[in-house]
Coordinates of C-alpha atoms in Angstrom, one line a residue:
M1 CA 19.8 -6.4 22.5
I2 CA 18.3 -2.9 23.0
V3 CA 20.7 -1.3 20.6
L4 CA 20.0 -4.0 18.0
I5 CA 16.2 -3.4 18.2
S6 CA 16.7 0.3 18.0
S7 CA 18.8 -0.1 14.8
Q8 CA 16.1 -2.2 13.2
V9 CA 13.5 0.3 14.0
L10 CA 15.6 3.1 12.7
R11 CA 16.4 1.2 9.4
T12 CA 12.7 0.5 9.0
F13 CA 11.8 4.1 9.6
L14 CA 14.4 5.3 7.1
F15 CA 13.2 2.8 4.5
L16 CA 9.6 3.9 4.7
F17 CA 10.6 7.6 4.7
L18 CA 12.7 7.1 1.5
L19 CA 9.9 5.1 -0.1
A20 CA 7.3 7.8 0.6
W21 CA 9.7 10.4 -0.7
I22 CA 10.4 8.5 -3.9
T23 CA 6.8 7.9 -4.6
K24 CA 5.8 11.4 -3.5
G25 CA 3.0 10.1 -1.4
D26 CA 1.4 7.9 -4.0
D27 CA -1.0 5.2 -2.9
L28 CA 1.0 2.1 -2.0
N29 CA -1.8 -0.3 -2.6
P30 CA -0.1 -3.4 -4.1
L31 CA -2.8 -3.7 -6.8
R32 CA -2.1 -0.2 -8.0
V33 CA 1.6 -0.8 -7.9
S34 CA 1.2 -3.9 -10.1
E35 CA -0.9 -1.8 -12.5
R36 CA 1.9 0.7 -12.9
D37 CA 4.1 -2.3 -13.8
G38 CA 1.8 -3.0 -16.7
R39 CA -0.6 -5.6 -15.4
P40 CA -4.2 -4.5 -15.7
M41 CA -6.9 -5.3 -13.2
V42 CA -9.2 -8.1 -14.5
F43 CA -13.0 -8.0 -14.1
N44 CA -14.3 -11.4 -15.1
V45 CA -18.1 -11.3 -15.8
M46 CA -18.5 -14.7 -14.1
R47 CA -17.7 -13.0 -10.8
Y48 CA -20.6 -10.7 -11.3
G49 CA -23.3 -13.4 -11.9
A50 CA -23.0 -14.1 -15.6
V51 CA -24.5 -17.5 -16.6
A52 CA -23.0 -19.2 -19.6
D53 CA -26.0 -21.3 -20.7
G54 CA -26.9 -19.5 -23.9
R55 CA -30.4 -18.6 -22.5
T56 CA -30.1 -16.4 -19.5
D57 CA -29.9 -12.6 -20.1
N58 CA -26.5 -11.5 -18.8
S59 CA -26.8 -7.7 -19.4
Q60 CA -26.8 -6.8 -15.7
A61 CA -23.8 -8.9 -14.9
F62 CA -21.9 -7.4 -17.8
L63 CA -22.9 -3.9 -16.8
K64 CA -21.7 -4.5 -13.2
A65 CA -18.3 -5.7 -14.4
W66 CA -18.1 -2.8 -16.8
S67 CA -19.0 -0.2 -14.1
E68 CA -16.3 -1.4 -11.7
A69 CA -13.7 -1.6 -14.5
C70 CA -14.6 1.8 -15.8
N71 CA -14.2 3.3 -12.3
W72 CA -10.9 1.5 -11.7
D73 CA -8.1 4.1 -11.3
G74 CA -5.7 2.4 -13.8
R75 CA -5.8 -0.1 -16.6
A76 CA -8.8 -2.4 -16.5
R77 CA -9.9 -5.4 -18.5
V78 CA -13.4 -6.8 -18.7
V79 CA -13.2 -10.5 -19.6
I80 CA -15.8 -12.7 -21.2
P81 CA -14.5 -16.3 -21.0
S82 CA -14.7 -18.9 -23.7
K83 CA -18.3 -19.8 -23.1
T84 CA -21.7 -18.9 -24.7
F85 CA -23.6 -15.9 -23.1
K86 CA -27.0 -14.5 -24.0
L87 CA -26.9 -10.8 -24.0
F88 CA -29.8 -8.3 -24.3
P89 CA -29.2 -4.8 -25.7
V90 CA -26.6 -3.0 -23.4
L91 CA -24.9 0.3 -23.2
F92 CA -21.3 0.5 -21.9
S93 CA -20.8 4.2 -21.2
G94 CA -17.9 6.4 -20.1
P95 CA -15.9 8.3 -19.4
C96 CA -13.7 5.9 -17.6
K97 CA -10.8 6.6 -15.3
G98 CA -8.2 4.8 -17.3
R99 CA -7.5 2.6 -20.3
I100 CA -10.1 -0.1 -20.6
A101 CA -10.3 -3.3 -22.6
F102 CA -13.4 -5.4 -23.4
I103 CA -12.1 -8.9 -24.1
I104 CA -14.5 -11.3 -25.7
K105 CA -13.1 -14.8 -25.7
G106 CA -16.5 -16.6 -26.0
T107 CA -19.6 -16.2 -28.0
L108 CA -22.3 -13.5 -27.4
L109 CA -25.8 -14.4 -28.5
A110 CA -28.3 -11.6 -29.3
S111 CA -31.9 -11.9 -28.3
N112 CA -34.7 -12.0 -30.8
S113 CA -37.4 -11.0 -28.3
P114 CA -39.7 -8.1 -29.3
S115 CA -38.2 -5.8 -26.7
A116 CA -34.7 -6.5 -27.8
V117 CA -35.3 -6.1 -31.6
S118 CA -36.9 -2.7 -30.9
S119 CA -33.6 -1.3 -29.7
E120 CA -31.4 0.7 -32.0
N121 CA -28.2 -1.1 -31.0
W122 CA -27.3 -4.4 -29.4
I123 CA -23.8 -3.7 -27.9
N124 CA -23.1 0.0 -27.6
F125 CA -19.9 1.7 -26.4
E126 CA -20.3 5.5 -25.8
N127 CA -18.1 8.3 -24.6
V128 CA -15.0 6.1 -23.9
D129 CA -11.4 7.1 -24.5
Q130 CA -8.6 4.6 -24.9
L131 CA -10.8 1.6 -25.5
T132 CA -9.9 -1.9 -26.8
V133 CA -12.4 -4.5 -27.9
A134 CA -10.7 -7.8 -28.9
G135 CA -10.3 -11.4 -27.7
G136 CA -10.9 -13.7 -30.7
G137 CA -14.6 -14.2 -29.8
T138 CA -17.8 -14.1 -31.7
L139 CA -20.9 -11.9 -32.0
D140 CA -23.8 -14.0 -33.1
A141 CA -26.8 -11.7 -33.6
Q142 CA -29.1 -14.5 -34.8
G143 CA -30.2 -12.4 -37.7
P144 CA -32.2 -15.2 -39.6
S145 CA -34.7 -15.3 -36.8
V146 CA -35.7 -11.6 -37.3
W147 CA -34.9 -10.6 -40.9
S148 CA -38.5 -11.3 -41.8
L149 CA -39.4 -8.3 -39.6
N150 CA -37.3 -5.9 -41.9
D151 CA -39.6 -4.2 -44.3
C152 CA -37.3 -1.2 -45.0
N153 CA -37.2 -1.9 -48.7
T154 CA -40.9 -1.2 -49.0
N155 CA -41.6 1.0 -46.0
P156 CA -39.7 4.3 -45.7
G157 CA -40.9 4.7 -42.1
C158 CA -39.7 1.3 -41.0
K159 CA -38.2 0.6 -37.6
A160 CA -34.6 -0.6 -38.1
L161 CA -33.4 -3.7 -36.3
P162 CA -30.4 -3.4 -33.9
I163 CA -26.9 -2.9 -35.1
S164 CA -24.6 -5.5 -33.5
M165 CA -21.8 -3.3 -32.2
T166 CA -21.9 0.5 -32.1
F167 CA -19.2 3.1 -31.1
N168 CA -20.6 6.5 -30.3
F169 CA -18.1 9.3 -29.5
V170 CA -15.3 6.9 -28.8
S171 CA -11.7 8.0 -29.3
N172 CA -8.3 6.3 -29.5
A173 CA -9.8 2.9 -29.8
S174 CA -8.7 -0.4 -31.2
V175 CA -11.1 -3.2 -32.4
H176 CA -9.4 -6.4 -33.5
H177 CA -9.6 -10.2 -33.7
L178 CA -13.4 -10.5 -33.6
R179 CA -16.0 -12.3 -35.6
S180 CA -19.5 -11.0 -36.3
F181 CA -22.1 -13.4 -37.8
N182 CA -25.6 -12.8 -39.0
S183 CA -26.2 -9.3 -37.8
Q184 CA -29.8 -8.3 -37.5
N185 CA -29.0 -5.0 -39.1
G186 CA -25.5 -3.7 -39.6
H187 CA -22.5 -5.4 -38.0
F188 CA -20.4 -2.4 -36.8
K189 CA -21.3 1.3 -36.7
V190 CA -18.9 4.2 -35.9
H191 CA -20.4 7.6 -35.2
G192 CA -18.7 10.8 -33.9
C193 CA -15.5 8.9 -33.2
Q194 CA -11.8 10.0 -33.5
K195 CA -8.9 7.7 -34.1
I196 CA -10.4 4.2 -34.1
D197 CA -8.7 1.2 -35.8
F198 CA -10.3 -2.0 -37.0
R199 CA -8.1 -5.0 -37.9
N200 CA -8.3 -8.7 -38.2
I201 CA -12.1 -8.7 -38.2
R202 CA -14.3 -11.4 -39.9
I203 CA -17.8 -10.3 -40.9
S204 CA -20.3 -12.7 -42.4
A205 CA -23.9 -12.8 -43.4
P206 CA -25.8 -14.3 -46.4
E207 CA -25.7 -12.4 -49.7
D208 CA -29.5 -11.8 -49.5
S209 CA -29.6 -10.7 -45.8
P210 CA -31.2 -7.2 -45.6
N211 CA -29.3 -4.1 -44.6
T212 CA -26.4 -6.0 -43.1
D213 CA -23.7 -3.4 -43.7
G214 CA -20.3 -4.5 -42.6
I215 CA -18.9 -1.3 -41.1
K216 CA -20.8 2.0 -41.3
I217 CA -18.9 5.2 -40.6
G218 CA -20.3 8.7 -40.0
N219 CA -19.2 12.1 -38.6
S220 CA -15.8 10.5 -37.7
Y221 CA -12.2 11.4 -38.1
R222 CA -9.3 9.0 -38.9
V223 CA -10.8 5.6 -39.0
R224 CA -8.6 2.7 -40.2
I225 CA -9.8 -0.7 -41.4
R226 CA -7.2 -3.3 -42.4
H227 CA -6.7 -7.0 -42.7
T228 CA -10.4 -7.7 -42.6
I229 CA -12.8 -10.0 -44.5
I230 CA -16.3 -8.8 -45.1
Q231 CA -19.0 -11.0 -46.7
T232 CA -22.4 -9.7 -46.3
G233 CA -25.8 -8.7 -47.8
D234 CA -25.2 -4.9 -48.1
D235 CA -22.3 -2.5 -48.2
C236 CA -19.0 -4.0 -47.0
I237 CA -18.1 -0.5 -45.8
A238 CA -20.5 2.5 -45.9
I239 CA -19.0 6.0 -45.4
V240 CA -21.6 8.7 -44.8
S241 CA -21.8 12.4 -43.9
G242 CA -18.9 14.0 -42.1
S243 CA -16.4 11.3 -42.5
R244 CA -12.7 12.4 -42.9
K245 CA -9.5 10.5 -43.4
I246 CA -10.8 7.0 -43.7
H247 CA -8.0 4.5 -44.5
I248 CA -9.0 1.1 -45.8
S249 CA -6.4 -1.5 -46.8
N250 CA -6.0 -5.2 -47.2
V251 CA -9.7 -5.8 -47.1
F252 CA -11.5 -8.6 -48.9
C253 CA -15.1 -7.7 -49.8
G254 CA -17.6 -10.1 -51.3
P255 CA -20.4 -10.9 -51.6
G256 CA -21.9 -7.5 -50.8
H257 CA -22.5 -4.1 -52.4
G258 CA -18.9 -2.9 -52.2
I259 CA -17.7 0.3 -50.5
S260 CA -20.2 3.2 -50.6
I261 CA -19.8 6.9 -50.0
G262 CA -23.2 8.1 -49.0
S263 CA -26.0 8.2 -49.4
L264 CA -25.5 12.0 -49.1
G265 CA -28.2 14.6 -49.1
G266 CA -30.9 12.5 -47.5
H267 CA -31.2 14.8 -44.4
A268 CA -31.6 18.2 -46.0
Y269 CA -29.1 20.7 -44.4
T270 CA -27.7 18.7 -41.5
E271 CA -25.0 16.8 -43.4
Y272 CA -21.3 17.5 -44.0
D273 CA -18.6 16.9 -46.6
V274 CA -16.8 13.6 -47.0
E275 CA -13.1 13.8 -47.7
G276 CA -9.8 11.9 -47.6
I277 CA -11.0 8.3 -48.4
F278 CA -8.1 5.9 -49.2
V279 CA -8.8 2.4 -50.4
K280 CA -5.7 0.4 -51.1
N281 CA -4.5 -3.2 -51.7
S282 CA -7.9 -4.8 -51.5
V283 CA -10.0 -7.4 -53.3
F284 CA -13.6 -7.2 -54.4
K285 CA -15.1 -10.5 -55.5
K286 CA -18.7 -11.0 -56.9
T287 CA -19.9 -7.7 -55.5
A288 CA -22.6 -5.5 -57.0
N289 CA -20.2 -2.5 -56.9
G290 CA -16.6 -1.6 -56.2
L291 CA -16.6 2.0 -55.2
R292 CA -20.0 3.8 -55.2
I293 CA -20.8 7.4 -54.5
K294 CA -24.5 8.0 -54.1
T295 CA -26.5 11.2 -53.5
Y296 CA -30.2 11.8 -53.3
A297 CA -32.0 13.2 -56.2
R298 CA -33.2 16.3 -54.4
D299 CA -32.1 19.9 -53.8
S300 CA -30.4 20.3 -50.4
K301 CA -27.2 21.7 -48.9
P302 CA -24.4 21.4 -51.5
L303 CA -21.9 18.7 -50.4
K304 CA -18.5 17.6 -51.5
A305 CA -16.9 14.2 -51.8
S306 CA -13.2 14.8 -52.4
N307 CA -9.7 13.4 -52.2
I308 CA -10.7 9.9 -52.9
V309 CA -7.9 7.4 -53.7
F310 CA -8.7 3.9 -55.0
E311 CA -5.4 2.2 -55.6
D312 CA -4.1 -1.4 -56.3
I313 CA -7.6 -2.9 -56.3
N314 CA -8.3 -6.4 -57.7
M315 CA -11.9 -6.7 -58.8
I316 CA -13.3 -10.1 -59.8
D317 CA -16.8 -10.4 -61.3
V318 CA -17.8 -6.9 -60.1
M319 CA -20.8 -5.5 -61.9
Y320 CA -19.9 -1.8 -61.4
P321 CA -16.3 -1.2 -60.4
I322 CA -16.8 2.6 -60.0
I323 CA -20.2 4.1 -60.0
I324 CA -21.3 7.7 -59.2
D325 CA -25.1 7.8 -58.7
Q326 CA -26.4 11.4 -58.3
Q327 CA -30.1 10.3 -58.6
Y328 CA -30.2 7.8 -55.8
C329 CA -33.8 7.3 -55.0
P330 CA -34.8 4.4 -52.7
H331 CA -38.5 3.6 -52.4
N332 CA -39.1 5.8 -55.5
Q333 CA -40.1 8.8 -53.4
C334 CA -37.8 11.5 -54.7
D335 CA -38.6 14.8 -56.4
L336 CA -35.8 14.3 -58.9
Q337 CA -35.0 18.1 -58.8
G338 CA -31.3 17.7 -59.0
S339 CA -28.4 16.3 -56.8
S340 CA -26.9 17.4 -53.6
L341 CA -23.3 16.6 -54.8
L342 CA -21.6 19.8 -55.7
H343 CA -18.1 18.4 -56.4
C344 CA -16.6 15.0 -56.6
R345 CA -12.8 14.6 -56.9
I346 CA -11.3 11.1 -57.3
L347 CA -7.5 11.7 -57.2
H348 CA -6.3 8.3 -58.4
Q349 CA -7.5 4.9 -59.4
T350 CA -5.7 1.7 -60.2
C351 CA -7.9 -1.3 -60.7
K352 CA -7.2 -4.6 -62.4
S353 CA -8.6 -8.0 -63.2
A354 CA -12.2 -8.7 -64.4
M355 CA -14.0 -5.4 -64.5
L356 CA -17.2 -5.1 -66.5
H357 CA -18.1 -1.4 -66.7
S358 CA -18.6 1.8 -64.8
E359 CA -21.4 4.3 -65.0
T360 CA -22.4 7.7 -63.8
Y361 CA -26.0 8.8 -63.3
G362 CA -26.9 12.5 -63.4
E363 CA -24.8 15.4 -64.3
P364 CA -22.5 17.0 -61.7
R365 CA -23.4 20.5 -60.7
L366 CA -20.5 22.9 -61.0
P367 CA -20.1 25.8 -58.6
K368 CA -21.4 29.1 -59.9
K369 CA -18.8 31.7 -60.9
Q370 CA -18.4 34.4 -58.4

């Protein structure tokens, strides 16, 4: 009996020794082992006090779930179940320790309280790498209840309403299978990001809703938008200063103002060129424009919009399929001294179906001979 016990102890000791040697001293926490096998740790907002009654502010519960998920040493998943949650403006910030997913299965309702509508963003992700936002859920910003507060068409100094979902300085991200309805301002905004993909997104707001851009991109590199439906009251996609390698394909746009590059030149000498814009295999129906390039009618830092490809586009009842406006002047408060667009290069265009006409406003300024 003594020999038998000694053998068991010896075998156990050898097993643990070999296991420690193979794992090189890694943490043997079973939760971490399961993570290495591909199963992320789940952080359900209900466990952090979220109340699914459509009235209670759940921002603190969501932030607690995000904080623990962001600090989890491995793959993490914040889950919003298939219920309705009221959510005041919230910032989900990084950096996080590992890949993180924000899974929206239910409906998020924005607040229309004075404090909420004074915020710049409703849901904001910032400084996060390897982020996924998905789940098949819905963002309902309840725009009709606050659109009357938007006086930006007549007041240059207006305070903009919150954008539904913003990505600031996010990299290697995927946003897919979401619906965004009735944004108070724009639906999605991308700023200072690298390598972010949008796919299978449904964006909807009435044709007369003010400033409800579908997806706005600025100072970002390699953004892809595909298999997406955008029906809204402003630009389906707006591409502004510093955007490079923007790929758009299999997008349905309409109603709306089409896809805009610009406006450029509105902020004097703090803007950057736009280049590498590819729009392919898409449909524009009953939009004000197809592709529009717009620059302010003022002298400022010369800018370039170059390497623009517009290919295999079906336009139906589009007023201006391609329009280059170098005297863009909202609110009629421009000095009309010239244009900030130094060079515009459209490499290729293939459009078909019911197109009316295209126009160019203002003469392009060519570079001076050296």
